[in-house]
């Protein structure tokens, strides 16, 4: 190896540009409090034409807002009126029991700069939420895709504004 090549490779290694293990990419930070912005969000009730689930339109949860927190290996979502959901950010699944039968299988993972949460309900379809932070970090967009068990799918957007303390 030529001296100039060795110097260049050594400089890259010392600067963190090359190495055996790649460093974890810098992920957007969705930590903080987020308030639902109804005027910029889609209205799934209008899109679903009266299809209800338990008195509430499917997918319209977390309307008041929620808290987010993250570390290198987890993302925590805490709705205002519910307990925290701590997800491993590497796609590992967790199961939650549902009163009255069935289980919900939940997993979270980073897909590029988006954090994706998938919920599979035994015998009832799948809900995917794709969390995208705006470039100015003032809004959080959540693209929700509901796949029903009978092939009826719907996709809508929820928009949240960052709450300043």
Short mmCIF file of N, CA and C in Angstrom, two decimals:
data_model
loop_
_atom_site.label_atom_id
_atom_site.label_comp_id
_atom_site.label_asym_id
_atom_site.label_seq_id
_atom_site.Cartn_x
_atom_site.Cartn_y
_atom_site.Cartn_z
N UNK A 1 0.85 -1.17 0.00
CA UNK A 1 0.00 0.00 0.00
C UNK A 1 0.89 1.23 0.00
N UNK A 2 0.57 2.17 -0.86
CA UNK A 2 1.35 3.39 -0.95
C UNK A 2 1.17 4.22 0.31
N UNK A 3 2.17 5.01 0.61
CA UNK A 3 2.15 5.86 1.79
C UNK A 3 0.95 6.81 1.78
N UNK A 4 0.66 7.44 0.64
CA UNK A 4 -0.47 8.38 0.58
C UNK A 4 -1.80 7.67 0.80
N UNK A 5 -1.92 6.44 0.29
CA UNK A 5 -3.14 5.66 0.51
C UNK A 5 -3.29 5.30 1.98
N UNK A 6 -2.20 4.89 2.62
CA UNK A 6 -2.24 4.56 4.05
C UNK A 6 -2.64 5.77 4.88
N UNK A 7 -2.10 6.93 4.53
CA UNK A 7 -2.43 8.15 5.28
C UNK A 7 -3.92 8.48 5.11
N UNK A 8 -4.43 8.36 3.88
CA UNK A 8 -5.84 8.66 3.63
C UNK A 8 -6.76 7.69 4.38
N UNK A 9 -6.44 6.38 4.34
CA UNK A 9 -7.25 5.40 5.04
C UNK A 9 -7.21 5.62 6.54
N UNK A 10 -6.02 5.88 7.08
CA UNK A 10 -5.88 6.15 8.52
C UNK A 10 -6.68 7.38 8.93
N UNK A 11 -6.64 8.42 8.11
CA UNK A 11 -7.40 9.64 8.40
C UNK A 11 -8.89 9.36 8.42
N UNK A 12 -9.38 8.58 7.44
CA UNK A 12 -10.81 8.23 7.41
C UNK A 12 -11.22 7.42 8.63
N UNK A 13 -10.38 6.47 9.02
CA UNK A 13 -10.70 5.64 10.19
C UNK A 13 -10.74 6.50 11.44
N UNK A 14 -9.76 7.37 11.62
CA UNK A 14 -9.73 8.24 12.80
C UNK A 14 -10.88 9.22 12.81
N UNK A 15 -11.31 9.66 11.62
CA UNK A 15 -12.42 10.61 11.53
C UNK A 15 -13.77 9.92 11.64
N UNK A 16 -13.77 8.59 11.65
CA UNK A 16 -15.02 7.85 11.79
C UNK A 16 -15.69 7.56 10.46
N UNK A 17 -15.01 7.78 9.35
CA UNK A 17 -15.60 7.56 8.04
C UNK A 17 -15.58 6.12 7.58
N UNK A 18 -14.65 5.30 8.10
CA UNK A 18 -14.55 3.90 7.70
C UNK A 18 -14.28 3.09 8.94
N UNK A 19 -14.79 1.90 8.99
CA UNK A 19 -14.54 1.04 10.13
C UNK A 19 -15.33 -0.23 9.98
N UNK A 20 -15.06 -1.18 10.86
CA UNK A 20 -15.79 -2.45 10.79
C UNK A 20 -17.26 -2.25 11.10
N UNK A 21 -17.54 -1.64 12.23
CA UNK A 21 -18.94 -1.41 12.60
C UNK A 21 -19.34 -0.03 12.15
N UNK A 22 -20.48 0.07 11.52
CA UNK A 22 -20.94 1.40 11.12
C UNK A 22 -21.68 2.02 12.28
N UNK A 23 -21.47 3.28 12.46
CA UNK A 23 -22.14 3.99 13.54
C UNK A 23 -23.63 4.08 13.23
N UNK A 24 -24.46 4.10 14.25
CA UNK A 24 -25.89 4.24 14.05
C UNK A 24 -26.17 5.61 13.44
N UNK A 25 -26.96 5.61 12.40
CA UNK A 25 -27.30 6.87 11.74
C UNK A 25 -28.05 7.77 12.71
N UNK A 26 -27.82 9.05 12.59
CA UNK A 26 -28.52 10.00 13.42
C UNK A 26 -30.01 9.98 13.07
N UNK A 27 -30.84 9.67 14.01
CA UNK A 27 -32.28 9.58 13.79
C UNK A 27 -32.95 10.87 14.23
N UNK A 28 -34.05 11.23 13.58
CA UNK A 28 -34.81 12.38 14.06
C UNK A 28 -35.28 12.11 15.49
N UNK A 29 -35.32 13.13 16.31
CA UNK A 29 -35.73 12.98 17.70
C UNK A 29 -37.19 13.40 17.85
N UNK A 30 -38.06 12.43 18.11
CA UNK A 30 -39.49 12.74 18.26
C UNK A 30 -39.86 12.92 19.73
N UNK A 31 -38.86 13.11 20.58
CA UNK A 31 -39.12 13.33 22.01
C UNK A 31 -39.86 14.65 22.20
N UNK A 32 -40.67 14.69 23.24
CA UNK A 32 -41.38 15.92 23.58
C UNK A 32 -42.88 15.69 23.64
N UNK A 33 -43.62 16.79 23.76
CA UNK A 33 -45.08 16.74 23.80
C UNK A 33 -45.61 17.19 22.44
N UNK A 34 -46.62 16.47 21.96
CA UNK A 34 -47.21 16.74 20.66
C UNK A 34 -48.71 16.91 20.81
N UNK A 35 -49.27 17.99 20.23
CA UNK A 35 -50.69 18.30 20.32
C UNK A 35 -51.33 18.10 18.96
N UNK A 36 -52.47 17.40 18.95
CA UNK A 36 -53.18 17.09 17.71
C UNK A 36 -53.61 18.37 17.01
N UNK A 37 -53.36 18.47 15.70
CA UNK A 37 -53.76 19.61 14.89
C UNK A 37 -54.88 19.15 13.96
N UNK A 38 -56.11 19.36 14.38
CA UNK A 38 -57.28 18.87 13.64
C UNK A 38 -57.41 19.54 12.28
N UNK A 39 -57.05 20.81 12.17
CA UNK A 39 -57.26 21.51 10.90
C UNK A 39 -56.34 21.01 9.79
N UNK A 40 -55.18 20.45 10.14
CA UNK A 40 -54.27 19.95 9.12
C UNK A 40 -54.33 18.44 8.96
N UNK A 41 -55.11 17.78 9.80
CA UNK A 41 -55.21 16.32 9.75
C UNK A 41 -56.38 15.88 8.88
N UNK A 42 -56.24 14.68 8.31
CA UNK A 42 -57.35 14.09 7.57
C UNK A 42 -58.45 13.69 8.55
N UNK A 43 -59.64 13.52 8.02
CA UNK A 43 -60.79 13.09 8.83
C UNK A 43 -61.20 11.69 8.38
N UNK A 44 -60.66 10.66 9.06
CA UNK A 44 -60.97 9.29 8.65
C UNK A 44 -62.46 8.96 8.73
N UNK A 45 -63.18 9.62 9.59
CA UNK A 45 -64.62 9.37 9.70
C UNK A 45 -65.30 9.63 8.36
N UNK A 46 -64.91 10.71 7.70
CA UNK A 46 -65.48 11.01 6.39
C UNK A 46 -65.04 9.98 5.35
N UNK A 47 -63.82 9.50 5.47
CA UNK A 47 -63.27 8.56 4.50
C UNK A 47 -63.89 7.17 4.65
N UNK A 48 -64.28 6.82 5.87
CA UNK A 48 -64.76 5.46 6.12
C UNK A 48 -66.26 5.31 5.91
N UNK A 49 -66.96 6.38 5.67
CA UNK A 49 -68.39 6.36 5.37
C UNK A 49 -69.20 5.57 6.39
N UNK A 50 -68.97 5.89 7.68
CA UNK A 50 -69.80 5.30 8.72
C UNK A 50 -69.36 3.97 9.27
N UNK A 51 -68.20 3.45 8.88
CA UNK A 51 -67.71 2.17 9.41
C UNK A 51 -67.17 2.42 10.82
N UNK A 52 -67.84 1.89 11.84
CA UNK A 52 -67.44 2.15 13.22
C UNK A 52 -66.86 0.93 13.88
N UNK A 53 -66.10 1.18 14.93
CA UNK A 53 -65.54 0.10 15.74
C UNK A 53 -65.67 0.48 17.20
N UNK A 54 -66.61 -0.12 17.90
CA UNK A 54 -66.76 0.16 19.32
C UNK A 54 -67.16 1.58 19.65
N UNK A 55 -67.93 2.24 18.77
CA UNK A 55 -68.40 3.59 19.06
C UNK A 55 -67.40 4.66 18.65
N UNK A 56 -66.19 4.29 18.29
CA UNK A 56 -65.19 5.26 17.85
C UNK A 56 -64.72 4.86 16.46
N UNK A 57 -64.44 5.82 15.64
CA UNK A 57 -63.93 5.50 14.31
C UNK A 57 -62.55 4.90 14.45
N UNK A 58 -62.32 3.81 13.74
CA UNK A 58 -61.00 3.17 13.77
C UNK A 58 -59.93 4.16 13.38
N UNK A 59 -58.81 4.15 14.11
CA UNK A 59 -57.67 4.98 13.74
C UNK A 59 -57.73 6.40 14.24
N UNK A 60 -58.75 6.79 14.98
CA UNK A 60 -58.84 8.17 15.41
C UNK A 60 -58.37 8.36 16.85
N UNK A 61 -57.57 7.46 17.37
CA UNK A 61 -57.04 7.61 18.72
C UNK A 61 -55.99 8.71 18.77
N UNK A 62 -55.50 9.02 19.91
CA UNK A 62 -54.45 10.00 20.14
C UNK A 62 -54.77 11.37 19.59
N UNK A 63 -56.03 11.75 19.63
CA UNK A 63 -56.41 13.06 19.08
C UNK A 63 -55.97 14.19 19.97
N UNK A 64 -55.93 14.00 21.28
CA UNK A 64 -55.57 15.10 22.16
C UNK A 64 -54.09 15.39 22.15
N UNK A 65 -53.29 14.40 21.90
CA UNK A 65 -51.85 14.57 21.89
C UNK A 65 -51.17 13.42 22.59
N UNK A 66 -49.86 13.47 22.60
CA UNK A 66 -49.09 12.41 23.24
C UNK A 66 -47.69 12.90 23.50
N UNK A 67 -46.99 12.13 24.30
CA UNK A 67 -45.58 12.41 24.57
C UNK A 67 -44.73 11.38 23.88
N UNK A 68 -43.56 11.79 23.47
CA UNK A 68 -42.62 10.88 22.85
C UNK A 68 -41.28 10.98 23.53
N UNK A 69 -40.58 9.87 23.61
CA UNK A 69 -39.22 9.85 24.16
C UNK A 69 -38.47 8.76 23.41
N UNK A 70 -37.17 8.94 23.26
CA UNK A 70 -36.41 7.91 22.58
C UNK A 70 -34.99 7.85 23.11
N UNK A 71 -34.42 6.66 22.95
CA UNK A 71 -33.02 6.42 23.26
C UNK A 71 -32.42 5.75 22.04
N UNK A 72 -31.19 5.28 22.15
CA UNK A 72 -30.58 4.60 21.01
C UNK A 72 -31.32 3.34 20.62
N UNK A 73 -31.99 2.68 21.58
CA UNK A 73 -32.61 1.38 21.29
C UNK A 73 -34.12 1.32 21.48
N UNK A 74 -34.74 2.38 21.99
CA UNK A 74 -36.19 2.35 22.20
C UNK A 74 -36.85 3.67 21.80
N UNK A 75 -38.14 3.57 21.52
CA UNK A 75 -38.99 4.74 21.32
C UNK A 75 -40.21 4.53 22.20
N UNK A 76 -40.56 5.55 22.98
CA UNK A 76 -41.70 5.47 23.89
C UNK A 76 -42.76 6.46 23.45
N UNK A 77 -43.99 5.98 23.29
CA UNK A 77 -45.13 6.81 22.93
C UNK A 77 -46.12 6.77 24.09
N UNK A 78 -46.50 7.94 24.60
CA UNK A 78 -47.39 8.01 25.75
C UNK A 78 -48.59 8.91 25.44
N UNK A 79 -49.72 8.31 25.05
CA UNK A 79 -50.94 9.10 24.83
C UNK A 79 -51.37 9.76 26.14
N UNK A 80 -52.06 10.90 26.03
CA UNK A 80 -52.48 11.63 27.23
C UNK A 80 -53.34 10.79 28.16
N UNK A 81 -54.17 9.92 27.60
CA UNK A 81 -55.11 9.18 28.44
C UNK A 81 -54.80 7.70 28.53
N UNK A 82 -53.54 7.30 28.33
CA UNK A 82 -53.22 5.89 28.33
C UNK A 82 -51.81 5.69 28.89
N UNK A 83 -51.44 4.43 29.07
CA UNK A 83 -50.10 4.14 29.58
C UNK A 83 -49.09 4.15 28.43
N UNK A 84 -47.83 4.26 28.80
CA UNK A 84 -46.75 4.36 27.82
C UNK A 84 -46.58 3.05 27.05
N UNK A 85 -46.24 3.19 25.78
CA UNK A 85 -45.91 2.05 24.93
C UNK A 85 -44.42 2.18 24.62
N UNK A 86 -43.63 1.26 25.16
CA UNK A 86 -42.18 1.28 24.95
C UNK A 86 -41.85 0.24 23.89
N UNK A 87 -41.30 0.70 22.78
CA UNK A 87 -40.99 -0.18 21.67
C UNK A 87 -39.50 -0.23 21.42
N UNK A 88 -39.00 -1.42 21.19
CA UNK A 88 -37.63 -1.59 20.76
C UNK A 88 -37.56 -1.06 19.34
N UNK A 89 -36.56 -0.30 18.99
CA UNK A 89 -36.51 0.32 17.67
C UNK A 89 -35.90 -0.58 16.61
N UNK A 90 -35.66 -1.85 16.95
CA UNK A 90 -35.05 -2.76 15.98
C UNK A 90 -36.03 -3.77 15.41
N UNK A 91 -37.33 -3.58 15.63
CA UNK A 91 -38.33 -4.46 15.05
C UNK A 91 -38.75 -5.63 15.91
N UNK A 92 -38.22 -5.72 17.14
CA UNK A 92 -38.65 -6.82 18.03
C UNK A 92 -40.11 -6.64 18.39
N UNK A 93 -40.84 -7.75 18.42
CA UNK A 93 -42.27 -7.73 18.67
C UNK A 93 -42.58 -7.82 20.16
N UNK A 94 -43.68 -7.16 20.53
CA UNK A 94 -44.24 -7.34 21.87
C UNK A 94 -45.70 -7.74 21.66
N UNK A 95 -46.26 -8.42 22.65
CA UNK A 95 -47.67 -8.81 22.58
C UNK A 95 -48.42 -8.19 23.74
N UNK A 96 -49.61 -7.69 23.44
CA UNK A 96 -50.50 -7.17 24.46
C UNK A 96 -51.79 -7.97 24.42
N UNK A 97 -52.25 -8.37 25.59
CA UNK A 97 -53.53 -9.08 25.70
C UNK A 97 -54.65 -8.06 25.62
N UNK A 98 -55.73 -8.46 24.98
CA UNK A 98 -56.89 -7.60 24.87
C UNK A 98 -58.01 -8.24 25.67
N UNK A 99 -58.64 -7.45 26.54
CA UNK A 99 -59.78 -7.96 27.30
C UNK A 99 -60.86 -8.42 26.33
N UNK A 100 -61.39 -9.59 26.56
CA UNK A 100 -62.41 -10.13 25.69
C UNK A 100 -61.86 -11.01 24.58
N UNK A 101 -60.56 -11.26 24.63
CA UNK A 101 -59.96 -12.19 23.66
C UNK A 101 -59.04 -11.52 22.67
N UNK A 102 -58.17 -12.33 22.12
CA UNK A 102 -57.24 -11.86 21.10
C UNK A 102 -55.99 -11.22 21.67
N UNK A 103 -55.04 -11.07 20.82
CA UNK A 103 -53.78 -10.42 21.15
C UNK A 103 -53.47 -9.37 20.10
N UNK A 104 -52.69 -8.38 20.51
CA UNK A 104 -52.15 -7.41 19.56
C UNK A 104 -50.65 -7.60 19.56
N UNK A 105 -50.11 -7.80 18.38
CA UNK A 105 -48.66 -7.92 18.20
C UNK A 105 -48.17 -6.57 17.70
N UNK A 106 -47.22 -5.96 18.43
CA UNK A 106 -46.75 -4.61 18.10
C UNK A 106 -45.24 -4.64 17.91
N UNK A 107 -44.79 -3.96 16.86
CA UNK A 107 -43.35 -3.80 16.68
C UNK A 107 -43.07 -2.42 16.12
N UNK A 108 -41.90 -1.91 16.46
CA UNK A 108 -41.47 -0.61 15.95
C UNK A 108 -40.08 -0.75 15.35
N UNK A 109 -39.83 0.05 14.32
CA UNK A 109 -38.51 0.02 13.69
C UNK A 109 -38.27 1.32 12.95
N UNK A 110 -37.01 1.65 12.79
CA UNK A 110 -36.64 2.80 11.97
C UNK A 110 -36.59 2.35 10.53
N UNK A 111 -37.19 3.13 9.66
CA UNK A 111 -37.12 2.90 8.23
C UNK A 111 -36.68 4.22 7.62
N UNK A 112 -35.36 4.34 7.41
CA UNK A 112 -34.81 5.62 7.00
C UNK A 112 -34.97 6.61 8.15
N UNK A 113 -35.58 7.76 7.88
CA UNK A 113 -35.81 8.76 8.93
C UNK A 113 -37.19 8.66 9.56
N UNK A 114 -37.96 7.63 9.20
CA UNK A 114 -39.30 7.45 9.74
C UNK A 114 -39.28 6.35 10.80
N UNK A 115 -40.07 6.55 11.85
CA UNK A 115 -40.27 5.48 12.81
C UNK A 115 -41.61 4.83 12.48
N UNK A 116 -41.61 3.53 12.25
CA UNK A 116 -42.80 2.81 11.81
C UNK A 116 -43.26 1.87 12.92
N UNK A 117 -44.54 1.97 13.28
CA UNK A 117 -45.15 1.10 14.28
C UNK A 117 -46.21 0.26 13.58
N UNK A 118 -46.11 -1.06 13.74
CA UNK A 118 -47.09 -1.98 13.17
C UNK A 118 -47.82 -2.69 14.30
N UNK A 119 -49.14 -2.70 14.18
CA UNK A 119 -49.98 -3.42 15.13
C UNK A 119 -50.80 -4.44 14.36
N UNK A 120 -50.65 -5.71 14.71
CA UNK A 120 -51.44 -6.77 14.09
C UNK A 120 -52.39 -7.31 15.15
N UNK A 121 -53.66 -7.27 14.84
CA UNK A 121 -54.68 -7.76 15.75
C UNK A 121 -55.12 -9.13 15.24
N UNK A 122 -55.05 -10.14 16.11
CA UNK A 122 -55.40 -11.49 15.68
C UNK A 122 -56.81 -11.53 15.10
N UNK A 123 -56.88 -11.89 13.82
CA UNK A 123 -58.15 -12.01 13.14
C UNK A 123 -58.83 -10.71 12.75
N UNK A 124 -58.17 -9.57 12.96
CA UNK A 124 -58.86 -8.29 12.69
C UNK A 124 -58.05 -7.32 11.84
N UNK A 125 -56.95 -7.73 11.25
CA UNK A 125 -56.23 -6.84 10.36
C UNK A 125 -54.99 -6.22 10.99
N UNK A 126 -54.51 -5.15 10.36
CA UNK A 126 -53.24 -4.52 10.75
C UNK A 126 -53.34 -3.01 10.64
N UNK A 127 -52.70 -2.31 11.57
CA UNK A 127 -52.60 -0.85 11.54
C UNK A 127 -51.12 -0.50 11.53
N UNK A 128 -50.72 0.33 10.56
CA UNK A 128 -49.34 0.79 10.48
C UNK A 128 -49.33 2.30 10.64
N UNK A 129 -48.46 2.79 11.54
CA UNK A 129 -48.29 4.23 11.74
C UNK A 129 -46.86 4.59 11.38
N UNK A 130 -46.70 5.57 10.51
CA UNK A 130 -45.40 6.02 10.04
C UNK A 130 -45.19 7.44 10.58
N UNK A 131 -44.24 7.59 11.52
CA UNK A 131 -43.98 8.87 12.18
C UNK A 131 -42.87 9.61 11.44
N UNK A 132 -43.19 10.80 10.91
CA UNK A 132 -42.22 11.61 10.17
C UNK A 132 -42.13 12.99 10.80
N UNK A 133 -40.95 13.42 11.14
CA UNK A 133 -40.73 14.74 11.73
C UNK A 133 -40.47 15.75 10.63
N UNK A 134 -41.13 16.91 10.70
CA UNK A 134 -40.90 17.95 9.69
C UNK A 134 -39.47 18.46 9.80
N UNK A 135 -38.97 19.05 8.72
CA UNK A 135 -37.60 19.52 8.71
C UNK A 135 -37.34 20.58 9.78
N UNK A 136 -38.34 21.42 10.05
CA UNK A 136 -38.16 22.45 11.08
C UNK A 136 -38.44 21.93 12.48
N UNK A 137 -38.80 20.63 12.61
CA UNK A 137 -39.04 19.94 13.88
C UNK A 137 -40.22 20.52 14.67
N UNK A 138 -41.08 21.26 14.00
CA UNK A 138 -42.23 21.85 14.67
C UNK A 138 -43.50 21.03 14.52
N UNK A 139 -43.49 20.08 13.57
CA UNK A 139 -44.65 19.22 13.38
C UNK A 139 -44.22 17.77 13.21
N UNK A 140 -45.12 16.90 13.64
CA UNK A 140 -44.93 15.47 13.49
C UNK A 140 -46.11 14.94 12.68
N UNK A 141 -45.80 14.31 11.56
CA UNK A 141 -46.84 13.74 10.70
C UNK A 141 -46.90 12.24 10.97
N UNK A 142 -48.11 11.74 11.15
CA UNK A 142 -48.31 10.31 11.36
C UNK A 142 -49.22 9.83 10.24
N UNK A 143 -48.66 9.02 9.35
CA UNK A 143 -49.43 8.44 8.26
C UNK A 143 -49.94 7.09 8.75
N UNK A 144 -51.25 6.96 8.81
CA UNK A 144 -51.88 5.75 9.36
C UNK A 144 -52.49 4.95 8.22
N UNK A 145 -52.16 3.68 8.17
CA UNK A 145 -52.73 2.77 7.18
C UNK A 145 -53.44 1.66 7.95
N UNK A 146 -54.74 1.54 7.72
CA UNK A 146 -55.55 0.50 8.38
C UNK A 146 -55.91 -0.53 7.32
N UNK A 147 -55.47 -1.76 7.54
CA UNK A 147 -55.80 -2.86 6.63
C UNK A 147 -56.79 -3.76 7.34
N UNK A 148 -58.02 -3.74 6.87
CA UNK A 148 -59.06 -4.54 7.48
C UNK A 148 -58.97 -6.00 7.08
N UNK A 149 -59.63 -6.86 7.82
CA UNK A 149 -59.56 -8.30 7.54
C UNK A 149 -60.26 -8.69 6.23
N UNK A 150 -61.15 -7.86 5.77
CA UNK A 150 -61.89 -8.17 4.54
C UNK A 150 -61.39 -7.35 3.35
N UNK A 151 -60.15 -6.91 3.42
CA UNK A 151 -59.56 -6.19 2.31
C UNK A 151 -59.91 -4.72 2.21
N UNK A 152 -60.59 -4.19 3.19
CA UNK A 152 -60.95 -2.77 3.18
C UNK A 152 -59.83 -1.98 3.85
N UNK A 153 -59.10 -1.22 3.03
CA UNK A 153 -57.97 -0.45 3.54
C UNK A 153 -58.29 1.04 3.50
N UNK A 154 -57.68 1.76 4.44
CA UNK A 154 -57.82 3.21 4.46
C UNK A 154 -56.49 3.80 4.93
N UNK A 155 -56.12 4.93 4.35
CA UNK A 155 -54.91 5.62 4.78
C UNK A 155 -55.26 7.08 5.03
N UNK A 156 -54.77 7.61 6.13
CA UNK A 156 -55.02 9.01 6.46
C UNK A 156 -53.84 9.57 7.22
N UNK A 157 -53.83 10.90 7.35
CA UNK A 157 -52.72 11.60 7.99
C UNK A 157 -53.20 12.32 9.24
N UNK A 158 -52.43 12.17 10.31
CA UNK A 158 -52.63 12.95 11.53
C UNK A 158 -51.44 13.89 11.66
N UNK A 159 -51.70 15.12 12.02
CA UNK A 159 -50.64 16.11 12.18
C UNK A 159 -50.63 16.57 13.63
N UNK A 160 -49.44 16.63 14.19
CA UNK A 160 -49.25 17.09 15.57
C UNK A 160 -48.27 18.25 15.60
N UNK A 161 -48.55 19.21 16.46
CA UNK A 161 -47.66 20.36 16.63
C UNK A 161 -46.82 20.16 17.89
N UNK A 162 -45.56 20.56 17.81
CA UNK A 162 -44.69 20.50 18.98
C UNK A 162 -45.23 21.47 20.03
N UNK A 163 -45.28 21.02 21.27
CA UNK A 163 -45.74 21.85 22.37
C UNK A 163 -44.52 22.41 23.07
N UNK A 164 -44.45 23.72 23.16
CA UNK A 164 -43.32 24.33 23.84
C UNK A 164 -43.61 24.41 25.32
N UNK A 165 -42.60 24.15 26.11
CA UNK A 165 -42.78 24.15 27.57
C UNK A 165 -42.75 25.54 28.12
#
